[in-house]
PDB file of C-alpha atoms in Angstrom:
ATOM      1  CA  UNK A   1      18.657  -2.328 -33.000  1.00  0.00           C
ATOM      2  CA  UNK A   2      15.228  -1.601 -31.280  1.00  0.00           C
ATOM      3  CA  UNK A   3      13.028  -4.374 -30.769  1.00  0.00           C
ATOM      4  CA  UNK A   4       8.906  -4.435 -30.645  1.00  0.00           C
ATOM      5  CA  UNK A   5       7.210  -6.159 -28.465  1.00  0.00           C
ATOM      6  CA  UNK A   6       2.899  -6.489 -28.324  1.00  0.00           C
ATOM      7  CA  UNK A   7       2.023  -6.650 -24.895  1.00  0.00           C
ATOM      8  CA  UNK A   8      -1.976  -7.194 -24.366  1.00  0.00           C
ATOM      9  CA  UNK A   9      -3.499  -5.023 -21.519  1.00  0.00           C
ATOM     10  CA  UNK A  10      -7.456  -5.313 -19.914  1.00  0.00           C
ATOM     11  CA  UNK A  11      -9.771  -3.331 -22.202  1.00  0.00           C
ATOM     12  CA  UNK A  12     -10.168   0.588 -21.655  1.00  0.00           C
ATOM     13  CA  UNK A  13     -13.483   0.490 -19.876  1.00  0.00           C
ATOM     14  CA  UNK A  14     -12.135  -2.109 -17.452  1.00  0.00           C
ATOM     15  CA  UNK A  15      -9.301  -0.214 -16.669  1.00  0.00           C
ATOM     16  CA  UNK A  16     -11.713   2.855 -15.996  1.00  0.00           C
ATOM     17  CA  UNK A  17     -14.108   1.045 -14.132  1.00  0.00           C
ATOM     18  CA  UNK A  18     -11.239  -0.729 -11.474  1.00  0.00           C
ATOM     19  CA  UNK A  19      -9.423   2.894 -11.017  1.00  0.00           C
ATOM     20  CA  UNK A  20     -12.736   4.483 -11.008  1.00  0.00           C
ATOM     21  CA  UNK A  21     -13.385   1.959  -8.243  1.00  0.00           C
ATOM     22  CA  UNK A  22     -10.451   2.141  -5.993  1.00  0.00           C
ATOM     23  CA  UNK A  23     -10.804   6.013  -6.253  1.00  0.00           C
ATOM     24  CA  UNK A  24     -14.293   5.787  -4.591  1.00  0.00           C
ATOM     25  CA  UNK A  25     -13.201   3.502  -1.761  1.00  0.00           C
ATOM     26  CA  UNK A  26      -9.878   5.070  -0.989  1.00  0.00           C
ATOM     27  CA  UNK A  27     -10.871   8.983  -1.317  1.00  0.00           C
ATOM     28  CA  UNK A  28     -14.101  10.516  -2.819  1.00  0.00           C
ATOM     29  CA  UNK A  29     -16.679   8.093  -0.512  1.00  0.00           C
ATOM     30  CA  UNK A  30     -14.707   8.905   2.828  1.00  0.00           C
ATOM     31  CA  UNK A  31     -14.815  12.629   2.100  1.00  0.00           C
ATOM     32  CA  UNK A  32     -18.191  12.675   1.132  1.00  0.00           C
ATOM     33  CA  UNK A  33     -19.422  10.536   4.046  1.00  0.00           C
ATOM     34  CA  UNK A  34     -17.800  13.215   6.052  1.00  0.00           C
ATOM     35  CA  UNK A  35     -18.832  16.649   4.276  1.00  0.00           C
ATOM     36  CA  UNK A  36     -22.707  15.003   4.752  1.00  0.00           C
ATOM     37  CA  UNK A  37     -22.380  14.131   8.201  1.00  0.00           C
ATOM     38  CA  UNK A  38     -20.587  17.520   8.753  1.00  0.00           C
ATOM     39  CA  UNK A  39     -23.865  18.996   7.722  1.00  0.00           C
ATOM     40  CA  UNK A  40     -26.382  17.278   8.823  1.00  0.00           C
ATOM     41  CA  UNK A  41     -24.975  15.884  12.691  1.00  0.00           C
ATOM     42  CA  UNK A  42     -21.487  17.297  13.827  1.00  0.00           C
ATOM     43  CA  UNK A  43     -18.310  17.117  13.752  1.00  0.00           C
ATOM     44  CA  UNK A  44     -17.202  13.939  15.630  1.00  0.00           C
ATOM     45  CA  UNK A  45     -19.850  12.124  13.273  1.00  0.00           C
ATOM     46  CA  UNK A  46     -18.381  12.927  10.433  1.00  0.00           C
ATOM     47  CA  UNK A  47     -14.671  12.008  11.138  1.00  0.00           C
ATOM     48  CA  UNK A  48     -16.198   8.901  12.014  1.00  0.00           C
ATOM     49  CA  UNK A  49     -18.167   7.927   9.262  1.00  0.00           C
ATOM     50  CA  UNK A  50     -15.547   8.488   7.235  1.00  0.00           C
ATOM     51  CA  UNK A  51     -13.102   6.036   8.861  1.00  0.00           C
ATOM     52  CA  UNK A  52     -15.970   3.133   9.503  1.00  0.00           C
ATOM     53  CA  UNK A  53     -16.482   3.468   5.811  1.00  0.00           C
ATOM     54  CA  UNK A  54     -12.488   3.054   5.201  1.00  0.00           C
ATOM     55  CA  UNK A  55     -12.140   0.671   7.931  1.00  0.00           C
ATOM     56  CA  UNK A  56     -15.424  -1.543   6.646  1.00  0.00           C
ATOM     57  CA  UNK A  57     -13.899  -1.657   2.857  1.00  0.00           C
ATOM     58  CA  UNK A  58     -10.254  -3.133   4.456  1.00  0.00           C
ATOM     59  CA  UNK A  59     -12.422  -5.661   6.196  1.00  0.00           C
ATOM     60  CA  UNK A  60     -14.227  -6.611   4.119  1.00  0.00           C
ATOM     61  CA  UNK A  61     -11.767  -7.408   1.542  1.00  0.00           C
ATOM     62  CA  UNK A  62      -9.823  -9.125   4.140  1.00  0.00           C
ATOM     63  CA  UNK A  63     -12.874 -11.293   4.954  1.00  0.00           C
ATOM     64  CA  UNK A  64     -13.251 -12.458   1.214  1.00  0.00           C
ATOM     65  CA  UNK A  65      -9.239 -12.994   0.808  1.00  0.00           C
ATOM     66  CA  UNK A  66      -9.280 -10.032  -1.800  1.00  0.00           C
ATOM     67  CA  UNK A  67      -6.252  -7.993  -3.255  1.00  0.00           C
ATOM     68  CA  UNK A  68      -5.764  -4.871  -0.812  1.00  0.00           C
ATOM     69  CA  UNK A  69      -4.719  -2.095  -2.975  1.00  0.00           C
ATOM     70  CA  UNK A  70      -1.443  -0.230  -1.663  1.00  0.00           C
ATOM     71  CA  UNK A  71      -3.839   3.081  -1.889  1.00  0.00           C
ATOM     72  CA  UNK A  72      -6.637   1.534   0.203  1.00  0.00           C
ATOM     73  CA  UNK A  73      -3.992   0.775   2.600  1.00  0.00           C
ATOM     74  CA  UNK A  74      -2.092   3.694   2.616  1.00  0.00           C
ATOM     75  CA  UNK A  75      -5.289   6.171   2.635  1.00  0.00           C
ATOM     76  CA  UNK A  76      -6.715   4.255   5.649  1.00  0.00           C
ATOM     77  CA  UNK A  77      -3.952   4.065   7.573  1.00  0.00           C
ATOM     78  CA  UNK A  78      -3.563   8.012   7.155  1.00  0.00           C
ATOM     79  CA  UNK A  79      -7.365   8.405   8.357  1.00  0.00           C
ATOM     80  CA  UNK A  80      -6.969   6.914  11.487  1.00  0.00           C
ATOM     81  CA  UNK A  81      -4.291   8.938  12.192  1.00  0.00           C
ATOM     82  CA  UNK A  82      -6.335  12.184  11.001  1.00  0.00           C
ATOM     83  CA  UNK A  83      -9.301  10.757  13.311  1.00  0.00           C
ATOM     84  CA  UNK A  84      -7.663   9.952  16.329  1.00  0.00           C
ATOM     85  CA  UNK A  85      -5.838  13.595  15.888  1.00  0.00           C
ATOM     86  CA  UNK A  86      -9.358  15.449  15.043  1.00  0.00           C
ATOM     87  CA  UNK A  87     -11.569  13.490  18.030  1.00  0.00           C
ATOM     88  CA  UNK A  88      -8.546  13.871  21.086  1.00  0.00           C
ATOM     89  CA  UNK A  89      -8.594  17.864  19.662  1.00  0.00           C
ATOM     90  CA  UNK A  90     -12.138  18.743  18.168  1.00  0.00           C
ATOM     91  CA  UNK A  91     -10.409  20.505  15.526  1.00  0.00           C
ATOM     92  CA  UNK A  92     -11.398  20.744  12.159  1.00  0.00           C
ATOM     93  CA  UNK A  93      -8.151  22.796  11.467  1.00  0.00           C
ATOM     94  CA  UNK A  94      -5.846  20.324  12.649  1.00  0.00           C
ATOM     95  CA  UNK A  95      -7.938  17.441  11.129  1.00  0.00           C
ATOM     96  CA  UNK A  96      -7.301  19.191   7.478  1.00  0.00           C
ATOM     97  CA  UNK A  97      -4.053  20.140   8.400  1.00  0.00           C
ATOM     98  CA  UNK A  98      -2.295  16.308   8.683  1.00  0.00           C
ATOM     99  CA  UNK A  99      -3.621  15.236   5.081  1.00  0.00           C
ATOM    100  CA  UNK A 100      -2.454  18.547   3.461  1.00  0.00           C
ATOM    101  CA  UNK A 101       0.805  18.018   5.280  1.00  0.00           C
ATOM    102  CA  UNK A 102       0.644  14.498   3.620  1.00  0.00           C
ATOM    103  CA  UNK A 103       1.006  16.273   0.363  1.00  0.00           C
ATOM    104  CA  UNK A 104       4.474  16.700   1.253  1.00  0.00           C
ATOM    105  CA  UNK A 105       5.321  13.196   2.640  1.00  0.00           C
ATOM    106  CA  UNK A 106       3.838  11.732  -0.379  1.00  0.00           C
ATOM    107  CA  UNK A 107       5.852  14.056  -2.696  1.00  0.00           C
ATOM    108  CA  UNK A 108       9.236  13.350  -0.746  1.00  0.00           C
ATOM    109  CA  UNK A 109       8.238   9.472  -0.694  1.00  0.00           C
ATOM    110  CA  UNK A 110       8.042  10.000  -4.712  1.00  0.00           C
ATOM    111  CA  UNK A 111      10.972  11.543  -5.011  1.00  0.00           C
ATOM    112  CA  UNK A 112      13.320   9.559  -2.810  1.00  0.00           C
ATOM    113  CA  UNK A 113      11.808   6.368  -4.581  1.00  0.00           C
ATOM    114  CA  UNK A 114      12.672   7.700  -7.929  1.00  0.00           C
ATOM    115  CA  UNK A 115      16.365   6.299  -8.290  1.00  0.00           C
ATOM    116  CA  UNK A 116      14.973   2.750  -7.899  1.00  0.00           C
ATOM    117  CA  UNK A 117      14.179   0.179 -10.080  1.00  0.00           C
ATOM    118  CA  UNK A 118      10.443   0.102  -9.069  1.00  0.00           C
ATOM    119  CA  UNK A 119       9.484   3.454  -7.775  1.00  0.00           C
ATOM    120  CA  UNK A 120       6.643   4.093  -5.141  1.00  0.00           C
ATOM    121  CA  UNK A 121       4.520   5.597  -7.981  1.00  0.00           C
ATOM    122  CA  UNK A 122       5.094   2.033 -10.275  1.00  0.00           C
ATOM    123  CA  UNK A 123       3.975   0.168  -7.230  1.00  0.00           C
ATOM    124  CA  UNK A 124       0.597   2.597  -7.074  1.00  0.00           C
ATOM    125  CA  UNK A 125       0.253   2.474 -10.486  1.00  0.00           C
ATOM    126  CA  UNK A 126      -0.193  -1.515 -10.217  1.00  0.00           C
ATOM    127  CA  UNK A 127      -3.509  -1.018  -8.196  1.00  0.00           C
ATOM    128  CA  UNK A 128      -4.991   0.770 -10.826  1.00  0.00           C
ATOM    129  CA  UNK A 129      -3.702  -1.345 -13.601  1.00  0.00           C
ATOM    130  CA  UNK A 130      -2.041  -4.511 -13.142  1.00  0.00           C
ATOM    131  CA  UNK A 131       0.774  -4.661 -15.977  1.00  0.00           C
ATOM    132  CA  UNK A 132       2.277  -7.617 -16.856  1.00  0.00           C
ATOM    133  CA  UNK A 133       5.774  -8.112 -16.194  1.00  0.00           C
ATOM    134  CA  UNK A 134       6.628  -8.476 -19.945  1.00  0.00           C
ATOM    135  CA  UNK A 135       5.787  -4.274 -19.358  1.00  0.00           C
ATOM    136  CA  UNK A 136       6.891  -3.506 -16.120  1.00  0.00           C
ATOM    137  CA  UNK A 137      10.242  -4.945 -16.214  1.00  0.00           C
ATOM    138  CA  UNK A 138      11.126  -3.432 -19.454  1.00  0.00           C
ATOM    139  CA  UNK A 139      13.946  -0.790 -19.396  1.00  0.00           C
ATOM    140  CA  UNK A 140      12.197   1.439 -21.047  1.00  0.00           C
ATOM    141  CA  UNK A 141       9.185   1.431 -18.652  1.00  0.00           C
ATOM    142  CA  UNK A 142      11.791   1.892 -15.749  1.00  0.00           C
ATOM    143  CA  UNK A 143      12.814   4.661 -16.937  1.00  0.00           C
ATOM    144  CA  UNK A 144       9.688   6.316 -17.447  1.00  0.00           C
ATOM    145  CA  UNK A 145       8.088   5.319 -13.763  1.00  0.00           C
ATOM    146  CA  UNK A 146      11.758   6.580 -12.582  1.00  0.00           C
ATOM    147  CA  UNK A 147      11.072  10.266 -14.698  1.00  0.00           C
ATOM    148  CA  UNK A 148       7.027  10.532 -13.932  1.00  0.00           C
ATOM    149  CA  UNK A 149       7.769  10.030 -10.220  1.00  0.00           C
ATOM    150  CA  UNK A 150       9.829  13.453 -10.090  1.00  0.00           C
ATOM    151  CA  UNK A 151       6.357  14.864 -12.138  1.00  0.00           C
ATOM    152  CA  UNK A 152       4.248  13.713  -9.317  1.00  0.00           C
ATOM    153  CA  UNK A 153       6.835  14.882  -6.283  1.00  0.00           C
ATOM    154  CA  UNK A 154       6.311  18.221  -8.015  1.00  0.00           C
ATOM    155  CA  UNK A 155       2.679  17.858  -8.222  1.00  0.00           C
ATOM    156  CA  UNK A 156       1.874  16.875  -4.693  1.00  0.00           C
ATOM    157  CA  UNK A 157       4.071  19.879  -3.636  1.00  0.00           C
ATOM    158  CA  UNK A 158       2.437  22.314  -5.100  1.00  0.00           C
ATOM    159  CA  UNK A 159      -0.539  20.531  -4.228  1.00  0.00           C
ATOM    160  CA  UNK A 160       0.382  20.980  -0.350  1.00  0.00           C
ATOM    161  CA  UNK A 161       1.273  24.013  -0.359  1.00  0.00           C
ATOM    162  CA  UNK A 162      -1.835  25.371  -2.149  1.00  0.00           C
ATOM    163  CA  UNK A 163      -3.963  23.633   0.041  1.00  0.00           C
ATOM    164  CA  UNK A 164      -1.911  24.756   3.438  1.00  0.00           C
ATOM    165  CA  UNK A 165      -2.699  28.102   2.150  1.00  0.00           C
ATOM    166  CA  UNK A 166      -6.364  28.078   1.165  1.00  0.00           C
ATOM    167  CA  UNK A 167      -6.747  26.073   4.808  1.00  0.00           C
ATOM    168  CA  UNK A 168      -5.432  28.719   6.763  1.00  0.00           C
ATOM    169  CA  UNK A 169      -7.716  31.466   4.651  1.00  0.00           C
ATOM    170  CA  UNK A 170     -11.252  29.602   4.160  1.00  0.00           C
ATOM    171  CA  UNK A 171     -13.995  28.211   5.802  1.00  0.00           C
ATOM    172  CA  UNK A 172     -14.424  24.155   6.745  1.00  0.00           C
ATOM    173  CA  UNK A 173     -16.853  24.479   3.482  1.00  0.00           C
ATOM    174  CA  UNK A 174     -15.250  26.520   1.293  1.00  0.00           C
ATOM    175  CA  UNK A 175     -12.145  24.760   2.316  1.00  0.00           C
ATOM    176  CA  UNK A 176     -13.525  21.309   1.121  1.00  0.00           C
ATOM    177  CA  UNK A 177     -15.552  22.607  -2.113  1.00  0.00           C
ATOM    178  CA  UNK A 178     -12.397  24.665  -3.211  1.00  0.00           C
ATOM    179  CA  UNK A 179      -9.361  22.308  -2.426  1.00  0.00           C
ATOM    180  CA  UNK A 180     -11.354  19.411  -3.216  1.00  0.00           C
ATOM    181  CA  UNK A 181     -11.908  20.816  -7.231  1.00  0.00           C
ATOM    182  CA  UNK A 182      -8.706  22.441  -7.552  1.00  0.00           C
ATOM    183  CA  UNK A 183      -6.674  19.216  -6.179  1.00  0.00           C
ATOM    184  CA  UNK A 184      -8.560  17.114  -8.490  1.00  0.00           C
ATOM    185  CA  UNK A 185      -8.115  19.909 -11.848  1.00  0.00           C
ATOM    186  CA  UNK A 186      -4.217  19.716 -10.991  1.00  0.00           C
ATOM    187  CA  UNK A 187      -4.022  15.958 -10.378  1.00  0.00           C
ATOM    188  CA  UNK A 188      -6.639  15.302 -13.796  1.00  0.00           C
ATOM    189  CA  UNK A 189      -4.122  17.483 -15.748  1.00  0.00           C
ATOM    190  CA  UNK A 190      -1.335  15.484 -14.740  1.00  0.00           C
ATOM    191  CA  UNK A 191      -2.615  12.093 -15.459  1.00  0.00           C
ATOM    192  CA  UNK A 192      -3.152  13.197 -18.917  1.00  0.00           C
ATOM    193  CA  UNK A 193      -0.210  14.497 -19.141  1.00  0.00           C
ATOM    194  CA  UNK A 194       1.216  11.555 -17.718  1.00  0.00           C
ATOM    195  CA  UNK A 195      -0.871   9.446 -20.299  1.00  0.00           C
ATOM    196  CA  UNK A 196       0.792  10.867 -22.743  1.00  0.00           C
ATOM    197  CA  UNK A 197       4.441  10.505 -21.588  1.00  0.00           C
ATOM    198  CA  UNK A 198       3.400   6.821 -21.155  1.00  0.00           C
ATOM    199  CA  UNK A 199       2.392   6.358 -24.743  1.00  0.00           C
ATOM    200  CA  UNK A 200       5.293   8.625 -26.067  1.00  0.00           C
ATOM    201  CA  UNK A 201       7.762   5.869 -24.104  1.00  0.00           C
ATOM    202  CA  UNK A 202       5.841   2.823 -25.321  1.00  0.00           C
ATOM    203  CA  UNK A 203       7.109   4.088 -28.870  1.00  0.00           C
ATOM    204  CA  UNK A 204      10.421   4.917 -27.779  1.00  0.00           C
ATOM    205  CA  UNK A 205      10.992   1.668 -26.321  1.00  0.00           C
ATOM    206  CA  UNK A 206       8.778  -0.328 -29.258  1.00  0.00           C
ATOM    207  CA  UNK A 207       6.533  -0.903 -27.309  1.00  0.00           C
ATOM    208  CA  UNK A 208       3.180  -1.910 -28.666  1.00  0.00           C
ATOM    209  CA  UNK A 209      -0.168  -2.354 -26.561  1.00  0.00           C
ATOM    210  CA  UNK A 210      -3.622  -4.193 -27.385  1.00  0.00           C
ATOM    211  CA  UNK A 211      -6.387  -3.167 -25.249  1.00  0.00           C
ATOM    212  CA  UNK A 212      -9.456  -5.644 -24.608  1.00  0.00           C
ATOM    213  CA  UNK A 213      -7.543  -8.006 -27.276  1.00  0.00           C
ATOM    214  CA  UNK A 214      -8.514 -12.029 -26.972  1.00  0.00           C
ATOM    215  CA  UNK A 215      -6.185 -14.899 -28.263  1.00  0.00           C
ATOM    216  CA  UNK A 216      -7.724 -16.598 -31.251  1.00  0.00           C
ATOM    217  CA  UNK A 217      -9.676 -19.534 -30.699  1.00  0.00           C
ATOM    218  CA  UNK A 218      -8.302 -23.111 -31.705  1.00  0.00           C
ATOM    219  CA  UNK A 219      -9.685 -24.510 -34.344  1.00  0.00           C
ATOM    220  CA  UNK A 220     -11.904 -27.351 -34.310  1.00  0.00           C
ATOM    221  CA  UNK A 221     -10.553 -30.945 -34.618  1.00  0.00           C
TER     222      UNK A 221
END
């Protein structure tokens, strides 16, 4: 016999506004810090306004004893690899070249974490929204973060290899207009998609969530 189970979650705009948030620190700030200074200076300046901006956001957080996401971390530990790589060689190719290779690490991290009982992707997922463990721990939701992280494998595959070819085809701009929309088409299509494999499991597994929803008050004496 199935049993349901109401699990309260932060209201919809807060969830938004938290991913929306580590998604401009980890990825679209860097990479715009670095397209502008490409422009406008050189270069050397951009690669490393893009990792003082990275570097600056870790500190910071560390300074005010704040949550490090597992994205922030992983994203900034990539760039300094990337900028130590494009500075020694003054090479935008090989600069591009490391993250889109990354596109395969991260899809063969996702896959090789799928058997598990907390996947790499359930781990990610926590930085964005931070489920309760009533949620997390439930069979059901194994399952699915077990299933979606094959999804994702797939998607930063094709992803990579894409990108790898567009790289060795287009121009430093064209590279970063091009990749950077199509990337972000692919990977918006597969969060909805992944949305709705999440909600399609939550009623598998009787599963019911509240968004935003506050505990009645006491009453009065």
């Amino acid at each position: 016999m199935r049993h349901h189970h109401t699990i309260d979650l932060p209201s919809f705009r807060r969830l938004v506004v938290d991913g929306g948030r580590h998604l401009l620190e980890s990825t679209l700030v860097p990479a715009g810090l670095f397209y502008l200074l490409l422009t406008l200076v050189s270069f050397d300046s951009g690669v490393i306004a893009a990792l003082c901006w990275s570097v600056a956001v870790v500190g910071t957080r560390l300074a005010l004893r704040k949550k490090i996401p597992a994205v922030l971390l992983l994203t900034t530990a990539l760039l300094v690899a990337r900028t130590v790589l494009g500075l020694a060689t003054g090479s935008a190719f090989l600069y591009f070249l490391q993250p889109t290779l990354q596109n395969f690490l991260v899809a063969g991290l996702f896959l090789v974490s799928a058997p598990f009982n907390k996947p790499l992707l359930a781990r990610l997922a926590g930085d964005f929204c931070a489920f309760p463990d009533s949620l997390s721990g439930h069979p059901g939701m194994r399952r699915f973060f077990q299933r979606v992280s094959v999804l994702w494998g797939l998607v930063f595959a094709v992803n990579g290899g894409v990108t790898l070819l567009m790289l060795a085809r287009e121009t430093v701009g064209n590279f970063l207009m091009v990749s950077t929309a199509g990337s972000y088409s692919v990977i918006g299509l597969a969060i909805a998609g992944s949305l709705w494999w999440f909600r399609r499991s939550l009623r598998s597994a009787g599963i019911t969530l509240r968004m935003g929803h506050r505990p009645a008050a006491l009453p009065a004496a």
